Structures are given as structure tokens and as C-alpha cells.
Short mmCIF file of C-alpha atoms and ligand atoms in Angstrom, two decimals:
data_model
loop_
_atom_site.label_atom_id
_atom_site.label_comp_id
_atom_site.label_asym_id
_atom_site.label_seq_id
_atom_site.Cartn_x
_atom_site.Cartn_y
_atom_site.Cartn_z
CA MET A 288 21.38 5.35 1.64
CA LYS A 289 24.28 6.94 3.63
CA ASP A 290 22.39 9.96 4.41
CA ILE A 291 19.41 7.74 5.71
CA ILE A 292 21.64 5.80 8.01
CA LYS A 293 23.17 8.95 9.43
CA TYR A 294 19.71 10.43 9.82
CA ILE A 295 18.49 7.41 11.80
CA LYS A 296 21.54 7.46 13.97
CA ASP A 297 21.40 11.32 14.79
CA GLU A 298 17.74 11.95 15.17
CA ASN A 299 15.84 11.07 18.31
CA THR A 300 12.17 11.40 17.91
CA PHE A 301 10.44 9.83 14.89
CA LEU A 302 6.80 9.90 13.50
CA ILE A 303 6.30 6.95 10.94
CA THR A 304 3.43 7.24 8.72
CA SER A 305 2.06 6.12 5.24
CA HIS A 306 -0.83 6.36 2.84
CA ALA A 307 -4.47 6.17 3.36
CA SER A 308 -6.36 2.79 3.10
CA PRO A 309 -3.37 1.01 4.71
CA ASP A 310 -2.10 -2.36 3.12
CA GLY A 311 0.31 -4.96 4.06
CA ASP A 312 3.33 -3.06 2.95
CA ASN A 313 2.27 0.16 4.52
CA VAL A 314 1.60 -1.54 7.97
CA GLY A 315 4.59 -3.92 7.56
CA SER A 316 7.12 -1.31 6.71
CA CYS A 317 5.86 1.03 9.42
CA LEU A 318 5.82 -1.56 12.17
CA GLY A 319 9.27 -2.90 11.06
CA MET A 320 10.72 0.46 11.20
CA LEU A 321 8.92 1.36 14.52
CA GLU A 322 10.19 -1.86 16.23
CA PHE A 323 13.75 -1.32 14.95
CA LEU A 324 13.88 2.36 16.07
CA THR A 325 12.49 1.48 19.38
CA LYS A 326 15.08 -1.39 19.83
CA ILE A 327 17.96 1.05 19.19
CA GLY A 328 16.71 3.28 22.01
CA LYS A 329 14.80 5.91 19.75
CA GLU A 330 11.37 7.50 20.45
CA ALA A 331 9.15 6.47 17.53
CA TYR A 332 5.45 6.44 16.91
CA TYR A 333 3.31 5.07 14.03
CA VAL A 334 0.68 7.59 13.32
CA LEU A 335 -2.16 6.94 10.75
CA ASP A 336 -5.77 8.41 10.84
CA ASP A 337 -7.61 5.56 9.13
CA SER A 338 -9.09 2.14 9.76
CA PHE A 339 -6.94 -0.88 9.37
CA PRO A 340 -7.70 -4.13 7.40
CA GLN A 341 -9.02 -7.06 9.60
CA ASN A 342 -6.56 -9.47 7.84
CA LEU A 343 -3.57 -7.57 9.18
CA SER A 344 -4.89 -7.45 12.78
CA PHE A 345 -2.46 -10.37 13.78
CA LEU A 346 0.29 -7.86 12.92
CA TYR A 347 -0.92 -4.66 14.38
CA GLU A 348 -2.92 -5.86 17.36
CA ASN A 349 0.08 -5.57 19.88
CA TYR A 350 1.02 -2.07 18.90
CA LYS A 351 -0.34 1.34 19.65
CA ILE A 352 -1.38 3.17 16.44
CA TYR A 353 -1.60 6.95 17.15
CA GLU A 354 -4.04 9.20 15.69
CA SER A 355 -2.77 12.84 14.74
CA GLU A 356 -4.54 14.41 17.75
CA GLU A 357 -3.15 12.14 20.26
CA ILE A 358 0.54 12.66 18.82
CA LYS A 359 0.08 16.43 19.09
CA GLU A 360 -0.99 16.05 22.67
CA LEU A 361 1.76 13.74 23.47
CA LEU A 362 4.68 15.69 21.70
CA LYS A 363 3.48 19.12 22.85
CA GLU A 364 5.58 21.11 20.56
CA ARG A 365 8.71 19.00 20.97
CA PRO A 366 10.82 18.71 17.75
CA TYR A 367 10.31 15.51 15.67
CA SER A 368 11.08 14.30 12.13
CA LEU A 369 8.70 12.34 9.88
CA ILE A 370 9.32 9.15 8.10
CA ALA A 371 6.93 8.66 5.24
CA LEU A 372 6.82 4.95 4.16
CA ASP A 373 5.22 3.42 0.95
CA CYS A 374 3.66 6.75 -0.03
CA GLY A 375 4.33 8.38 -3.55
CA ASP A 376 2.80 11.58 -2.83
CA ILE A 377 2.72 13.88 0.09
CA LYS A 378 -1.04 14.45 -0.41
CA ARG A 379 -1.65 10.84 0.23
CA LEU A 380 -0.13 10.89 3.66
CA LYS A 381 -2.93 10.17 6.12
CA ILE A 382 -1.93 12.44 8.96
CA GLU A 383 -3.06 16.02 9.74
CA PRO A 384 -1.19 18.58 7.50
CA ASP A 385 0.08 20.48 10.45
CA LEU A 386 2.12 17.35 11.63
CA ILE A 387 3.56 17.26 8.23
CA GLU A 388 4.41 20.98 8.20
CA GLY A 389 5.77 20.91 11.76
CA ALA A 390 8.30 18.19 11.02
CA SER A 391 11.90 19.27 11.19
CA LEU A 392 12.66 16.86 8.28
CA ILE A 393 10.77 14.46 6.07
CA CYS A 394 12.42 11.15 5.22
CA ASN A 395 10.64 9.61 2.25
CA ILE A 396 11.30 5.84 1.67
CA ASP A 397 9.31 4.42 -1.23
CA HIS A 398 9.01 2.31 -4.22
CA HIS A 399 6.28 3.99 -6.34
CA LYS A 400 7.12 4.81 -9.90
CA SER A 401 4.97 8.02 -9.37
CA ASN A 402 7.01 9.30 -6.27
CA ASN A 403 7.92 12.95 -6.68
CA ASN A 404 10.71 12.95 -4.12
CA PHE A 405 8.69 15.11 -1.55
CA GLY A 406 11.08 14.48 1.36
CA THR A 407 13.98 16.38 2.64
CA LEU A 408 15.79 13.05 2.37
CA ASN A 409 14.56 10.58 -0.35
CA TYR A 410 15.33 6.93 -0.81
CA VAL A 411 13.07 5.88 -3.71
CA VAL A 412 13.65 2.82 -5.65
CA ASP A 413 10.86 2.32 -8.05
CA ASN A 414 11.72 -1.31 -9.12
CA ALA A 415 11.83 -2.56 -5.46
CA SER A 416 9.24 -5.14 -4.53
CA SER A 417 8.11 -3.22 -1.67
CA THR A 418 8.81 -0.55 0.89
CA SER A 419 9.36 -3.30 3.32
CA GLU A 420 12.37 -4.54 1.28
CA LEU A 421 13.89 -1.04 1.28
CA VAL A 422 13.42 -0.91 4.99
CA TYR A 423 15.06 -4.37 5.34
CA ASN A 424 18.10 -2.94 3.26
CA ILE A 425 18.24 0.14 5.50
CA LEU A 426 18.09 -1.88 8.73
CA CYS A 427 20.71 -4.39 7.36
CA ALA A 428 22.95 -1.39 6.73
CA VAL A 429 22.56 -0.09 10.27
CA ASP A 430 22.96 -3.53 11.96
CA GLU A 431 21.59 -6.84 10.40
CA ASN A 432 22.03 -8.50 13.85
CA LEU A 433 19.30 -6.30 15.29
CA ILE A 434 16.58 -7.69 12.94
CA ASP A 435 14.60 -10.14 15.04
CA GLU A 436 11.53 -12.20 14.74
CA LYS A 437 9.14 -9.34 15.38
CA ILE A 438 10.75 -6.97 12.87
CA GLY A 439 10.98 -10.02 10.49
CA ILE A 440 7.12 -10.68 10.76
CA ALA A 441 6.28 -7.14 9.85
CA LEU A 442 8.72 -6.97 7.00
CA TYR A 443 7.82 -10.42 5.63
CA THR A 444 4.17 -9.31 5.64
CA GLY A 445 4.85 -6.27 3.46
CA LEU A 446 6.95 -8.40 1.16
CA VAL A 447 4.40 -11.08 0.71
CA THR A 448 1.47 -8.77 0.25
CA ASP A 449 3.21 -6.29 -2.19
CA THR A 450 4.45 -9.16 -4.34
CA GLY A 451 1.09 -11.16 -4.47
CA ASN A 452 2.79 -13.89 -2.54
CA PHE A 453 5.96 -13.68 -4.59
CA MET A 454 3.84 -13.93 -7.87
CA PHE A 455 4.56 -10.42 -9.34
CA GLU A 456 7.60 -9.72 -11.49
CA SER A 457 8.65 -7.11 -8.85
CA ALA A 458 9.62 -10.09 -6.68
CA LYS A 459 13.27 -10.58 -7.55
CA ASP A 460 16.34 -12.57 -6.25
CA SER A 461 16.91 -9.96 -3.58
CA SER A 462 13.19 -10.27 -2.45
CA LEU A 463 13.62 -14.08 -2.05
CA ILE A 464 17.00 -13.77 -0.25
CA MET A 465 15.47 -11.32 2.05
CA ALA A 466 12.41 -13.72 2.60
CA ALA A 467 14.99 -16.74 3.35
CA LYS A 468 16.87 -14.48 5.81
CA LEU A 469 13.67 -13.53 7.68
CA LEU A 470 12.72 -17.10 7.94
CA SER A 471 16.02 -17.84 9.58
CA LYS A 472 15.20 -15.34 12.24
CA GLY A 473 12.31 -17.30 13.16
CA VAL A 474 9.34 -15.86 11.07
CA ASP A 475 6.41 -18.27 10.89
CA LYS A 476 5.53 -17.90 7.24
CA GLN A 477 2.42 -20.29 7.34
CA LYS A 478 0.86 -18.19 10.26
CA ILE A 479 1.23 -15.06 8.10
CA ILE A 480 -0.24 -16.70 5.03
CA ARG A 481 -3.15 -18.22 7.16
CA SER A 482 -3.92 -14.88 8.65
CA ILE A 483 -3.79 -12.93 5.46
CA TYR A 484 -5.09 -15.21 2.81
CA GLN A 485 -7.04 -18.03 4.69
CA SER A 486 -9.08 -16.34 7.18
CA ASN A 487 -11.76 -14.47 5.05
CA SER A 488 -15.08 -13.97 6.67
CA PHE A 489 -18.00 -15.63 5.19
CA ASP A 490 -19.53 -12.13 4.44
CA TYR A 491 -16.31 -11.12 2.49
CA LEU A 492 -16.65 -14.04 0.31
CA LYS A 493 -20.41 -13.27 -0.22
CA LEU A 494 -19.44 -9.60 -1.19
CA THR A 495 -16.84 -11.00 -3.44
CA ALA A 496 -19.59 -13.10 -5.20
CA GLU A 497 -21.64 -10.12 -5.68
CA VAL A 498 -18.72 -7.90 -7.08
CA MET A 499 -17.82 -10.82 -9.36
CA MET A 500 -21.38 -10.80 -10.79
CA THR A 501 -20.64 -7.23 -12.19
CA LEU A 502 -17.60 -8.55 -14.21
CA GLU A 503 -17.40 -7.31 -17.78
CA LYS A 504 -14.74 -7.86 -20.27
CA GLU A 505 -13.56 -6.11 -23.39
CA LYS A 506 -10.71 -7.73 -25.40
CA HIS A 507 -7.70 -6.86 -23.33
CA PHE A 508 -9.26 -5.49 -20.13
CA SER A 509 -11.94 -6.38 -17.76
CA TYR A 510 -13.60 -4.50 -14.82
CA MET A 511 -15.79 -4.84 -11.83
CA ILE A 512 -17.99 -2.62 -9.74
CA LEU A 513 -18.17 -2.43 -5.98
CA GLU A 514 -21.10 -0.17 -4.94
CA SER A 515 -21.13 1.39 -1.49
CA SER A 516 -24.56 -0.39 -0.84
CA MET A 517 -22.87 -3.81 -1.23
CA LEU A 518 -20.37 -2.94 1.52
CA LYS A 519 -23.21 -1.97 3.83
CA LYS A 520 -25.36 -5.08 2.83
CA HIS A 521 -22.45 -7.50 3.88
CA SER A 522 -21.02 -5.41 6.76
CA ILE A 523 -17.53 -5.05 5.20
CA ASP A 524 -15.29 -2.17 5.77
CA TYR A 525 -14.16 -0.25 2.69
CA ASN A 526 -10.47 -1.00 3.71
CA ASP A 527 -11.02 -4.68 3.66
CA THR A 528 -11.39 -4.90 -0.13
CA GLU A 529 -7.70 -4.69 -1.14
CA GLY A 530 -7.55 -8.12 -2.94
CA LEU A 531 -10.84 -8.07 -5.01
CA VAL A 532 -9.22 -6.26 -8.02
CA ASN A 533 -7.05 -9.20 -8.83
CA HIS A 534 -10.11 -11.38 -9.97
CA ALA A 535 -10.55 -9.09 -12.93
CA LEU A 536 -6.93 -9.51 -13.93
CA ASN A 537 -6.66 -13.33 -13.64
CA ILE A 538 -8.56 -13.95 -17.01
CA ASP A 539 -6.82 -15.43 -19.92
CA GLY A 540 -5.97 -12.80 -22.53
CA VAL A 541 -6.77 -9.88 -20.14
CA GLU A 542 -3.90 -7.49 -19.53
CA VAL A 543 -5.49 -4.95 -17.36
CA GLY A 544 -8.08 -5.53 -14.62
CA VAL A 545 -9.91 -2.65 -12.91
CA LEU A 546 -12.07 -2.40 -9.91
CA PHE A 547 -14.35 0.62 -9.37
CA LYS A 548 -15.04 1.20 -5.64
CA GLU A 549 -17.82 3.66 -4.72
CA GLN A 550 -16.31 5.24 -1.54
CA SER A 551 -19.20 7.55 -1.01
CA GLU A 552 -21.62 9.50 -3.35
CA ASN A 553 -19.58 11.00 -6.10
CA VAL A 554 -16.34 9.54 -4.88
CA VAL A 555 -15.11 6.49 -6.82
CA LYS A 556 -11.63 4.95 -6.11
CA VAL A 557 -10.33 3.06 -9.14
CA SER A 558 -7.78 0.25 -8.70
CA PHE A 559 -5.78 -0.84 -11.86
CA ARG A 560 -3.63 -4.06 -12.21
CA SER A 561 -1.75 -5.22 -15.14
CA LYS A 562 0.15 -8.38 -16.12
CA GLY A 563 2.95 -7.74 -18.46
CA TRP A 564 3.07 -4.69 -20.71
CA ALA A 565 0.47 -2.12 -19.93
CA ASN A 566 1.72 0.65 -17.68
CA VAL A 567 -1.21 1.32 -15.46
CA ASN A 568 0.62 4.05 -13.55
CA GLU A 569 0.12 6.11 -16.93
CA ILE A 570 -3.44 5.34 -17.05
CA ALA A 571 -3.98 6.33 -13.47
CA LYS A 572 -2.11 9.51 -13.96
CA ALA A 573 -4.58 10.59 -16.52
CA PHE A 574 -7.01 10.78 -13.61
CA ASN A 575 -4.53 12.45 -11.19
CA GLY A 576 -3.65 9.25 -9.67
CA GLY A 577 -0.54 7.02 -9.64
CA GLY A 578 1.23 4.04 -8.39
CA HIS A 579 3.26 1.36 -9.98
CA GLU A 580 3.48 0.09 -13.61
CA ARG A 581 1.59 -3.07 -12.70
CA ALA A 582 -0.45 -1.63 -9.86
CA ALA A 583 -1.94 1.87 -9.67
CA GLY A 584 -5.03 3.75 -8.50
CA CYS A 585 -6.97 7.06 -8.76
CA THR A 586 -9.93 8.85 -7.15
CA ILE A 587 -12.64 10.30 -9.50
CA ASN A 588 -15.08 12.74 -8.08
CA LYS A 589 -18.10 11.82 -10.21
CA PRO A 590 -21.12 9.52 -9.97
CA ILE A 591 -20.00 5.88 -10.46
CA ASP A 592 -21.48 5.45 -13.98
CA GLN A 593 -19.77 8.56 -15.28
CA ALA A 594 -16.50 7.46 -13.69
CA VAL A 595 -16.84 3.96 -15.30
CA TYR A 596 -17.57 5.79 -18.58
CA SER A 597 -14.48 8.00 -18.50
CA VAL A 598 -12.00 5.25 -17.46
CA LEU A 599 -13.46 2.75 -20.07
CA GLU A 600 -12.92 5.46 -22.83
CA LYS A 601 -9.29 6.07 -21.50
CA LEU A 602 -8.63 2.19 -21.52
CA ARG A 603 -9.93 1.80 -25.13
CA GLU A 604 -7.70 4.70 -26.21
CA TYR A 605 -4.71 3.29 -24.39
CA MET A 606 -5.26 -0.09 -25.98
CA LYS A 607 -5.56 1.53 -29.42
CA ILE A 608 -2.37 3.45 -29.05
CA HIS A 609 -0.58 0.32 -28.12
CA GLY A 610 -1.88 -1.58 -31.19
CA ARG A 611 -4.34 -3.70 -29.24
CA SER A 612 -7.78 -2.35 -30.24
CA ASN A 613 -10.81 -4.35 -29.33
P1 LIG B 1000 -4.70 0.28 -4.95
O1 LIG B 1000 -5.37 -0.10 -6.10
O2 LIG B 1000 -4.33 -0.94 -4.19
O3 LIG B 1000 -5.46 1.24 -4.06
O4 LIG B 1000 -3.39 0.88 -5.33
C1 LIG B 1000 -2.47 0.42 -6.07
C2 LIG B 1000 -1.18 1.24 -6.02
O5 LIG B 1000 -1.36 2.59 -6.56
C3 LIG B 1000 -0.62 1.40 -4.59
O6 LIG B 1000 0.73 1.29 -4.66
C4 LIG B 1000 -1.09 2.72 -4.19
O7 LIG B 1000 -0.33 3.39 -3.21
C5 LIG B 1000 -1.14 3.50 -5.53
N1 LIG B 1000 -2.31 4.49 -5.65
C6 LIG B 1000 -3.61 4.16 -5.49
N2 LIG B 1000 -4.32 5.26 -5.49
C7 LIG B 1000 -3.59 6.33 -5.77
C8 LIG B 1000 -3.72 7.73 -5.96
O8 LIG B 1000 -4.96 8.17 -5.93
N3 LIG B 1000 -2.73 8.38 -6.14
C9 LIG B 1000 -1.40 7.91 -6.13
N4 LIG B 1000 -0.42 8.67 -6.50
N5 LIG B 1000 -1.11 6.61 -6.01
C10 LIG B 1000 -2.15 5.77 -5.83
MN1 LIG B 1001 0.87 0.46 -0.13
MN1 LIG B 1002 4.30 -0.80 -1.41
#
């Protein structure tokens, strides 16, 4: 932590980035950091080559989010360092590789169990609720008085989304204290909740209904399938499907919920969630993925039916090893 604070004080130009398929913690921690660095007079940019979820537009609409090409043009070979937030693996950073290679230093701030300390500086706390909570701790250590409503909205969004609205066990006393402190800075929590959870489009709910029709259950796990044709049919962007997997988990007796998302032909993104004892990070790792004990993912380069088959085999084996055969 001391090294991170010194780094923030000493450096001048920062590129802030995160993982592909941005979620609330990705966007919240990046914008909270961006706003803070700008406030203390630094040159900072949020760079991500991806599309952003509609339900977070209230948060990012007033910011410029750069693409790699634009940043290269803007910096024109000037030195910069890279802050990687909420990303467990350097390969998941969604910016062009030469921007990663060209950084004078990489500062890795994250809470993924699977984080392999890829930075020059690493601040990885795998039981933290969110990267936003880690960023909050860092900003408090630099100067708590500088945390204002704007920074608060960004960090509160990351905290709320990564804890499932304070539902997951990762939400601890420190997370609730952080929430309370941010509310005292003027954060309107109802506005955030309305935007994220209560502003779904009609098409999104129709898509949800179609995905839920695919729901299958074995004794301790259940799964659903999202085919790319369903996204097309309901005009929904792939990156707007973050919350769907939870429906597979919220079933009595089910420990692991899985969603198979067909990203394109022969590319299947698998999302895993668990409730209490199953370590889905371990299951995702078997397919070269990773994440947290209770939320993890991987990408399988196979046709969807073969990907489903492989994962179901693995899940049955996992349940058996843990004495919970079907
Ligand atoms: P989601 O299912 O929401 O995409 O991801 C759940 C968690 O696992 C997130 O924290 C995400 O960063 C992580 N994750 C998802 N896919 C991968 C992957 O392919 N590799 C790694 N290392 N982590 C992943
Ligand atoms: Mn994330
Ligand atoms: Mn996170």
C-alpha cells in the first residue's frame, strides 16, 4: 500500500484500464481512480477497447473513454504508467498489447483469487468485496477529504454490483462502512439502484425469459444456455447480459449456477456462480479461466453443445470429489 501511494504521488501520466466485458466494478473503480487522479492534478485516461453495458450509462456518459488507437495518438511516445484495475490476468486487459508493453510501470490493483501478480507493483487482496473497495482504501490513504460525490458514485457502483447489492459473503463490515461513508459524501444510492437494477428494457426481459426456458438442473448445480441467435433476436448486446447467470443459482438446493454464452461460432463464454462451499475458481481454472471462489468464468473454443458437455462432466466430477454426487 505504501508503495502504491508513493507511486500515485510521484507519477504524472496514468492510463487506467481493466478487463474485457466491463462490469460495474471495472467501470466504477476505473472512473473513481480517474476522477481522483484528475482532481490531484495528474494526467489520467480510462482506456478500454470494448462496448459498455447500457445499465451503467448513468456512470460513464459524462466521461471520455479512450480507445487504444486514440491514446497512442494523444501520447505520441510520451512516457506513461498503466494502472490495471479489477483484472486477474494480464491477458484479459482489453487494450492493445503495445500499450501494455510500452508502459514504464504496471500497477495491478485487484481482488481476484486467480490474480498472478503480473504488475511491477501489486496490490491484490483476494477476499476484498471489490476493486472499488481497494481503490477507496488507497484514496483514503492519500487524502480521504478529496473523495467527493462524483468519486463516491463511481466507487459505490462498483461496490454494489460486485457484492450483488451487499448480498454476497464478500460484503463485510468494511464494505458497509465504506458504503456509509460514501452516502455521507452525497451519493444518491436510490438513483444508482434504479439505473442498474430497475431500468431493464422490455427486450432484455424477453431475452431473460427465453434463456430461462433453457434451464436444466442436476442435484447440486443448474445451468442455462444463451445462444448468439437469441441476442440477435432481441437486439441485446453481449455485454448487457451480466446478471443472467444469477437466475441459475437462486434455486433451493443448488450450489453452482452456470450460464453458457455463445459469443460467436465456436467461442463459448461460461459464467459460474456458487453460494457457499463450491470453489468455482477451481472449476473455471480447469478450462484456463479464473475469477473468485464464488464467481468465475472461462472461454471454451468449441461448438456450444461440446462446451456444455465438457463443463457438465467437470461439474459432475467436482460434485463427486466433494461427496455430493447426483
Ligand atoms: P463473469 O462470469 O461475470 O464473466 O465473471 C466472473 C468473474 O470471473 C469475474 O470476476 C471475472 O473477472 C472472472 N473471469 C471471467 N472469465 C474469466 C476468464 O476467462 N479468465 C479469468 N482469469 N477470469 C475470468
Ligand atoms: Mn470485474
Ligand atoms: Mn471486481
